[in-house]
CSV table of C-alpha atoms and ligand atoms in Angstrom, one decimal:
chain,number,residue,atom,x,y,z
A,1,MET,CA,125.6,61.1,79.5
A,2,SER,CA,126.8,64.4,80.8
A,3,GLY,CA,126.8,63.1,84.4
A,4,LYS,CA,125.3,66.3,85.6
A,5,THR,CA,122.8,66.4,88.4
A,6,VAL,CA,119.8,68.8,88.9
A,7,VAL,CA,117.1,69.5,91.4
A,8,VAL,CA,113.9,70.7,89.7
A,9,ALA,CA,111.5,72.7,91.9
A,10,LEU,CA,108.0,72.9,90.5
A,11,GLY,CA,105.9,75.9,91.5
A,12,GLY,CA,102.3,75.5,92.7
A,13,ASN,CA,101.2,76.7,89.3
A,14,ALA,CA,102.8,73.8,87.6
A,15,ILE,CA,100.2,71.6,89.1
A,16,LEU,CA,97.2,73.8,89.6
A,17,GLN,CA,96.6,77.3,88.2
A,18,HIS,CA,94.8,80.0,90.2
A,19,ASN,CA,92.0,80.3,87.6
A,20,GLN,CA,91.3,76.5,87.7
A,21,THR,CA,88.8,74.7,89.9
A,22,GLY,CA,91.1,71.9,91.0
A,23,THR,CA,89.6,68.8,89.3
A,24,ALA,CA,91.8,65.7,89.1
A,25,ALA,CA,91.7,66.1,85.3
A,26,GLU,CA,93.1,69.6,85.4
A,27,GLN,CA,95.9,68.6,87.7
A,28,ILE,CA,96.8,65.6,85.6
A,29,ALA,CA,96.9,67.8,82.4
A,30,ASN,CA,99.2,70.3,84.2
A,31,VAL,CA,101.5,67.6,85.6
A,32,ARG,CA,101.9,66.2,82.1
A,33,ARG,CA,103.3,69.5,80.9
A,34,ALA,CA,105.8,69.4,83.8
A,35,SER,CA,106.7,65.7,83.1
A,36,ARG,CA,107.5,66.3,79.5
A,37,GLN,CA,110.0,69.0,80.5
A,38,ILE,CA,111.5,66.7,83.1
A,39,ALA,CA,111.8,63.8,80.6
A,40,GLU,CA,113.6,66.2,78.2
A,41,ILE,CA,116.0,67.1,81.0
A,42,ALA,CA,116.6,63.4,81.8
A,43,ALA,CA,117.1,62.8,78.1
A,44,ALA,CA,119.9,65.4,78.0
A,45,GLY,CA,121.7,63.2,80.5
A,46,TYR,CA,120.8,64.7,83.8
A,47,SER,CA,120.2,62.8,87.0
A,48,VAL,CA,117.0,64.5,88.3
A,49,ALA,CA,115.4,65.0,91.7
A,50,VAL,CA,112.0,66.8,91.7
A,51,THR,CA,110.3,68.8,94.4
A,52,HIS,CA,107.1,70.7,94.2
A,53,GLY,CA,104.8,73.2,95.9
A,54,ASN,CA,101.4,72.1,97.4
A,55,GLY,CA,99.6,75.4,98.3
A,56,PRO,CA,96.5,74.9,96.2
A,57,GLN,CA,96.2,71.2,97.0
A,58,VAL,CA,96.6,71.5,100.8
A,59,GLY,CA,94.2,74.5,100.6
A,60,ASP,CA,91.6,72.1,99.1
A,61,ILE,CA,92.3,69.4,101.6
A,62,LEU,CA,91.9,71.9,104.5
A,63,LEU,CA,88.6,73.1,103.1
A,64,ARG,CA,87.4,69.5,102.6
A,65,ASN,CA,88.2,68.9,106.3
A,66,GLU,CA,86.4,72.1,107.3
A,67,LEU,CA,83.2,71.1,105.3
A,68,ALA,CA,83.2,67.6,106.7
A,69,LYS,CA,84.1,68.3,110.3
A,70,ASP,CA,80.7,67.5,111.7
A,71,THR,CA,80.8,64.0,110.2
A,72,LEU,CA,84.5,63.2,110.3
A,73,PRO,CA,87.4,64.4,112.6
A,74,ALA,CA,89.4,67.1,110.9
A,75,MET,CA,93.1,66.2,110.4
A,76,PRO,CA,95.9,68.4,111.6
A,77,LEU,CA,98.1,70.4,109.2
A,78,ASP,CA,101.0,67.9,109.2
A,79,VAL,CA,98.7,65.0,108.2
A,80,CYS,CA,97.1,67.2,105.4
A,81,GLY,CA,100.6,68.0,104.2
A,82,ALA,CA,101.5,64.3,104.0
A,83,GLU,CA,98.2,63.7,102.2
A,84,SER,CA,99.1,66.3,99.5
A,85,GLN,CA,102.6,64.8,99.0
A,86,GLY,CA,101.0,61.4,98.3
A,87,MET,CA,98.4,62.8,95.9
A,88,ILE,CA,100.8,65.0,93.9
A,89,GLY,CA,103.6,62.3,94.1
A,90,TYR,CA,101.1,59.8,92.6
A,91,LEU,CA,100.1,62.2,89.7
A,92,LEU,CA,103.8,63.1,89.0
A,93,GLN,CA,105.0,59.5,89.2
A,94,GLN,CA,102.4,58.2,86.7
A,95,SER,CA,102.8,61.1,84.2
A,96,MET,CA,106.6,61.0,84.5
A,97,GLN,CA,106.7,57.3,83.8
A,98,GLU,CA,104.6,57.9,80.7
A,99,ALA,CA,106.8,60.9,79.6
A,100,LEU,CA,110.0,59.0,80.1
A,101,ARG,CA,108.7,56.0,78.2
A,102,ALA,CA,107.6,58.3,75.3
A,103,ALA,CA,111.1,59.7,75.3
A,104,GLY,CA,112.5,56.2,75.1
A,105,LEU,CA,114.1,56.3,78.5
A,106,ASP,CA,114.1,53.5,81.0
A,107,ARG,CA,114.3,55.3,84.3
A,108,PRO,CA,112.5,54.4,87.5
A,109,VAL,CA,110.6,57.1,89.3
A,110,ALA,CA,109.7,57.1,93.0
A,111,THR,CA,108.1,59.5,95.5
A,112,VAL,CA,109.7,59.7,99.0
A,113,LEU,CA,107.2,61.0,101.6
A,114,THR,CA,109.5,63.5,103.3
A,115,GLN,CA,109.6,64.9,106.8
A,116,THR,CA,111.6,68.2,107.2
A,117,LEU,CA,113.3,68.7,110.5
A,118,VAL,CA,112.8,72.2,111.9
A,119,ASP,CA,113.9,73.9,115.2
A,120,ASP,CA,111.1,74.4,117.7
A,121,GLY,CA,113.1,77.5,118.8
A,122,ASP,CA,112.9,79.0,115.3
A,123,PRO,CA,111.8,82.6,115.6
A,124,ALA,CA,109.0,81.9,113.0
A,125,PHE,CA,107.1,80.1,115.8
A,126,GLY,CA,106.6,83.4,117.6
A,127,ASN,CA,105.6,85.1,114.4
A,128,PRO,CA,103.2,83.1,112.2
A,129,GLU,CA,102.8,84.8,108.8
A,130,LYS,CA,102.1,82.2,106.2
A,131,PRO,CA,98.4,82.3,105.1
A,132,ILE,CA,96.9,78.8,104.5
A,133,GLY,CA,93.5,77.2,103.8
A,134,PRO,CA,90.1,78.8,103.2
A,135,PHE,CA,88.8,82.3,103.8
A,136,TYR,CA,86.5,82.8,106.8
A,137,THR,CA,84.0,85.4,107.9
A,138,ALA,CA,84.8,87.7,110.9
A,139,LEU,CA,82.5,85.6,113.1
A,140,GLN,CA,84.1,82.3,112.1
A,141,ALA,CA,87.6,83.8,112.5
A,142,ARG,CA,86.8,84.9,116.1
A,143,ARG,CA,85.5,81.4,117.0
A,144,LEU,CA,88.6,79.7,115.5
A,145,ARG,CA,90.8,82.0,117.5
A,146,GLU,CA,89.0,81.2,120.7
A,147,GLU,CA,88.4,77.5,120.1
A,148,LYS,CA,91.6,76.4,118.4
A,149,GLY,CA,93.9,79.2,119.3
A,150,TRP,CA,94.6,79.8,115.6
A,151,ARG,CA,96.2,83.1,114.5
A,152,MET,CA,93.9,84.7,112.0
A,153,VAL,CA,94.6,87.7,109.7
A,154,GLN,CA,92.3,89.9,107.8
A,155,ILE,CA,92.9,90.0,104.0
A,156,PRO,CA,91.3,93.1,102.6
A,157,GLY,CA,88.2,92.4,100.5
A,158,ARG,CA,88.3,88.6,101.0
A,159,GLY,CA,87.8,87.9,104.7
A,160,TYR,CA,90.0,86.1,107.2
A,161,ARG,CA,92.6,83.5,106.9
A,162,ARG,CA,94.7,81.3,109.2
A,163,VAL,CA,98.4,82.1,109.4
A,164,VAL,CA,101.0,79.5,110.5
A,165,PRO,CA,104.7,79.7,111.2
A,166,SER,CA,107.2,79.1,108.3
A,167,PRO,CA,110.4,77.9,110.1
A,168,ARG,CA,113.6,77.2,108.2
A,169,PRO,CA,114.4,73.6,107.1
A,170,ILE,CA,117.3,72.2,109.0
A,171,ASN,CA,117.5,68.7,107.5
A,172,LEU,CA,115.4,66.1,105.7
A,173,VAL,CA,114.7,63.1,107.9
A,174,GLU,CA,114.6,60.9,104.7
A,175,GLY,CA,117.7,62.6,103.2
A,176,GLU,CA,119.8,59.4,103.3
A,177,VAL,CA,117.1,57.4,101.6
A,178,ILE,CA,116.7,60.1,98.9
A,179,LEU,CA,120.4,60.2,98.3
A,180,ARG,CA,120.6,56.4,97.9
A,181,LEU,CA,117.8,56.3,95.4
A,182,PHE,CA,119.2,59.3,93.5
A,183,SER,CA,122.7,57.8,93.4
A,184,ALA,CA,121.1,54.6,92.0
A,185,GLY,CA,119.6,56.5,89.1
A,186,VAL,CA,116.1,56.8,90.4
A,187,ILE,CA,114.2,60.0,89.5
A,188,VAL,CA,113.2,60.9,93.0
A,189,ILE,CA,110.2,63.1,93.9
A,190,ALA,CA,110.8,64.4,97.4
A,191,ALA,CA,109.9,67.0,100.0
A,192,GLY,CA,106.7,68.1,98.3
A,193,GLY,CA,105.3,71.3,99.8
A,194,GLY,CA,108.6,71.8,101.6
A,195,GLY,CA,108.1,68.5,103.4
A,196,VAL,CA,106.1,67.8,106.5
A,197,PRO,CA,107.7,70.0,109.3
A,198,VAL,CA,108.7,67.9,112.3
A,199,VAL,CA,110.5,68.7,115.5
A,200,VAL,CA,112.5,66.4,117.7
A,201,GLY,CA,110.6,65.7,121.0
A,202,PRO,CA,111.7,64.0,124.2
A,203,GLY,CA,113.8,60.8,123.6
A,204,GLY,CA,114.4,61.7,120.0
A,205,THR,CA,110.9,61.0,118.8
A,206,LEU,CA,109.6,63.1,115.9
A,207,ARG,CA,106.4,65.1,116.1
A,208,GLY,CA,104.6,66.9,113.3
A,209,VAL,CA,103.9,70.6,113.9
A,210,GLU,CA,101.3,73.1,112.6
A,211,ALA,CA,103.6,75.0,110.3
A,212,VAL,CA,104.6,75.1,106.6
A,213,VAL,CA,108.2,75.0,105.3
A,214,ASP,CA,108.8,77.1,102.2
A,215,LYS,CA,109.3,74.8,99.3
A,216,ASP,CA,112.0,77.0,97.7
A,217,ARG,CA,114.1,76.8,100.9
A,218,THR,CA,113.6,73.1,101.1
A,219,ALA,CA,114.6,72.8,97.4
A,220,ALA,CA,118.0,74.4,98.2
A,221,LEU,CA,118.5,71.9,101.1
A,222,LEU,CA,117.5,69.0,98.9
A,223,ALA,CA,120.0,70.2,96.2
A,224,ARG,CA,122.7,70.2,98.8
A,225,ILE,CA,121.8,66.8,100.1
A,226,VAL,CA,122.0,65.1,96.6
A,227,GLY,CA,125.1,67.3,95.7
A,228,ALA,CA,123.3,68.8,92.7
A,229,ASP,CA,125.2,70.8,90.1
A,230,ASP,CA,122.1,72.7,89.1
A,231,LEU,CA,119.1,74.0,90.9
A,232,LEU,CA,116.2,74.8,88.5
A,233,ILE,CA,113.3,76.7,90.1
A,234,LEU,CA,110.2,76.7,87.8
A,235,THR,CA,107.4,79.1,88.2
A,236,ASP,CA,105.0,81.1,86.0
A,237,VAL,CA,107.3,83.9,84.8
A,238,GLU,CA,110.0,83.6,82.1
A,239,TYR,CA,112.5,85.8,83.9
A,240,VAL,CA,113.2,87.4,87.3
A,241,ALA,CA,112.8,91.1,86.8
A,242,LEU,CA,113.8,94.4,88.4
A,243,ASN,CA,110.9,96.8,89.0
A,244,TYR,CA,108.5,93.9,88.4
A,245,GLY,CA,105.0,95.0,87.6
A,246,GLN,CA,106.1,98.6,86.7
A,247,PRO,CA,106.5,100.3,83.3
A,248,ASP,CA,110.3,100.3,83.7
A,249,ARG,CA,110.5,96.6,84.4
A,250,GLN,CA,113.7,95.0,83.3
A,251,ASP,CA,114.2,91.2,82.8
A,252,ILE,CA,117.4,89.8,84.3
A,253,HIS,CA,119.1,87.1,82.1
A,254,GLY,CA,122.1,86.7,84.4
A,255,MET,CA,123.3,87.9,87.8
A,256,THR,CA,125.9,87.0,90.4
A,257,VAL,CA,125.2,86.1,94.0
A,258,HIS,CA,126.4,89.6,94.9
A,259,GLU,CA,124.0,91.3,92.5
A,260,ALA,CA,121.2,89.1,93.6
A,261,ARG,CA,121.8,90.1,97.2
A,262,GLU,CA,121.8,93.8,96.3
A,263,HIS,CA,118.5,93.5,94.4
A,264,LEU,CA,117.0,91.6,97.3
A,265,THR,CA,118.0,94.3,99.7
A,266,ALA,CA,116.6,97.0,97.4
A,267,GLY,CA,113.2,95.2,97.5
A,268,HIS,CA,112.9,93.9,94.0
A,269,PHE,CA,112.0,90.3,95.1
A,270,PRO,CA,109.1,90.3,97.6
A,271,PRO,CA,109.0,87.8,100.6
A,272,GLY,CA,105.9,85.8,99.6
A,273,SER,CA,106.9,85.1,95.9
A,274,MET,CA,110.2,85.8,94.2
A,275,GLY,CA,112.2,86.5,97.4
A,276,PRO,CA,112.4,82.9,98.6
A,277,LYS,CA,113.4,81.7,95.1
A,278,VAL,CA,116.3,84.1,94.8
A,279,GLU,CA,117.3,83.4,98.4
A,280,ALA,CA,117.2,79.6,97.7
A,281,ALA,CA,119.4,80.2,94.6
A,282,ILE,CA,121.9,82.2,96.7
A,283,ARG,CA,122.0,79.6,99.5
A,284,PHE,CA,122.5,76.8,97.0
A,285,LEU,CA,125.4,78.6,95.2
A,286,GLU,CA,127.1,79.5,98.5
A,287,ALA,CA,126.9,75.9,99.6
A,288,GLY,CA,128.9,74.9,96.5
A,289,GLY,CA,126.3,74.6,93.7
A,290,GLU,CA,127.4,75.4,90.2
A,291,ARG,CA,124.3,77.1,88.6
A,292,ALA,CA,120.9,78.2,89.8
A,293,THR,CA,118.2,79.1,87.3
A,294,ILE,CA,114.7,80.6,87.8
A,295,ALA,CA,112.5,80.1,84.7
A,296,SER,CA,109.0,79.3,83.5
A,297,LEU,CA,107.8,75.7,83.5
A,298,ASP,CA,107.3,75.5,79.7
A,299,SER,CA,110.9,76.5,79.0
A,300,ALA,CA,112.5,74.3,81.7
A,301,ALA,CA,114.8,72.2,79.4
A,302,ALA,CA,115.9,75.3,77.5
A,303,ALA,CA,116.6,77.2,80.7
A,304,LEU,CA,118.7,74.4,82.1
A,305,ALA,CA,120.7,74.6,78.9
A,306,GLY,CA,121.2,78.4,79.4
A,307,ARG,CA,118.8,79.5,76.6
A,308,SER,CA,116.0,81.0,78.8
A,309,GLY,CA,115.3,82.1,82.3
A,310,THR,CA,117.4,83.9,84.9
A,311,ARG,CA,120.8,82.4,85.6
A,312,ILE,CA,122.5,83.1,88.9
A,313,ARG,CA,126.2,82.4,89.3
A,314,ARG,CA,128.7,82.6,92.1
B,1,ADP,P1,105.3,79.5,92.8
B,1,ADP,O1,104.0,78.9,93.0
B,1,ADP,O2,106.0,79.1,91.5
B,1,ADP,O3,106.2,79.4,94.0
B,1,ADP,P2,104.9,82.4,93.4
B,1,ADP,O4,103.6,83.0,93.1
B,1,ADP,O5,105.3,82.1,94.8
B,1,ADP,O6,105.0,81.1,92.5
B,1,ADP,O7,106.1,83.3,92.8
B,1,ADP,C1,106.2,83.6,91.4
B,1,ADP,C2,105.6,85.0,91.2
B,1,ADP,O8,106.5,86.0,91.7
B,1,ADP,C3,105.4,85.5,89.8
B,1,ADP,O9,104.2,85.0,89.2
B,1,ADP,C4,105.4,87.0,89.8
B,1,ADP,O10,104.1,87.5,89.9
B,1,ADP,C5,106.0,87.3,91.2
B,1,ADP,N1,107.1,88.2,91.2
B,1,ADP,C6,107.3,89.1,92.2
B,1,ADP,N2,108.4,89.8,92.0
B,1,ADP,C7,109.0,89.4,90.9
B,1,ADP,C8,110.2,89.7,90.2
B,1,ADP,N3,111.0,90.7,90.6
B,1,ADP,N4,110.4,89.1,89.0
B,1,ADP,C9,109.5,88.2,88.5
B,1,ADP,N5,108.4,87.8,89.2
B,1,ADP,C10,108.1,88.4,90.4
B,2,MG,MG1,105.5,80.3,96.0
C-alpha cells in the first residue's frame, strides 16, 4: 500500500451524458465505467473518497415534480438534492462493490447523505445565477415569478429557466462522520451534487435552502476534511486547455498554482464549466494538498499516476 489518499470528483457526464435520455439502465452503464476506474485506483493502494455532480438527475427530479404537481405536492430544491444523492449513491455503491470484488479487493463502500453548511449572508443569495431544472415558456416563467417568486432567465432559443444562488461551502455537517469512515478504510461517497445547502437558523437548527453548491468547490472542501494528498477531478475532456474551442487551442499537461491563476484571470477557464475546477484545484493546493489533477473519466487511474490529464502543483 502506498498509503496515499485521494478525493475523486465525478462530473455530471460520468453518470448521465447530455445526449442520453436518462433511463436507469444508461446511468448504471455509465456508473460502471466510473467504478472500474475507482477500483483501479483503490488497487493501486489509495484510500478513496468519491464525490459527484447531480445536474442532470436533479433536473429530471424537478421536471417530474413539475409534471405531477396537480396530483402530488412538489418538493423543495433541498429535498430534491437529497433524493439525487440517494439515487446516485445507490447506483455507485452497488457498481463499486461489484468492481472492487472483480479487482479482488475487499473494501466496504458507503454513501453519506451530506449537508453542506453555507452562510446566509453569502453575496450569491443576492445574485442567483445557477440555472436549474426544466425550460419554461414566457407565460409559464411569468407565472412562476409571480406565484413562487422564482428568478427566471431567458436562454436564447430554448426558453426560460429558473436560476438559484450558488453560495460557497463553509463546512460539511457530516464531515466528522465522513472522516471516521474514511480513516477506517471505507470508500466513502459523499457530498453528491455539492451536498444539500443548509444554513444555521435560530437556536442552531439547520434549514435547507433553495440553492445549489458547486460540486467542484465542495470537492476541494471534502479533500481538506479527509486530508487528501490528491484531488482528482474527472470530466469529459482529456486536458485543460488554453484557447479552448479555438484553432490555436493548446492542451496543458502541467501548471503551477501561479500559472493557473494567470490563465484564470486571462479568461481561459469559464465560470460555468472549467473555472470552478481550476479554482478548486488551486484552493486544495493552497490548503496543503500535494497534487490536483483534472482529467477525463476513462483515463482516471492513468491521470492519478501522472500519465494523463492536467496536473496542477504548488
Ligand atoms: P462536469 O459535468 O464534469 O462538471 P462541465 O461541463 O461543468 O463538466 O465542465 C467541463 C467542460 O468544460 C468541458 O466539456 C469543456 O467543454 C469545457 N471547457 C471550458 N473551458 C475549457 C478549457 N479551457 N479546457 C478544457 N475544457 C474546457
Ligand atoms: Mg460542471
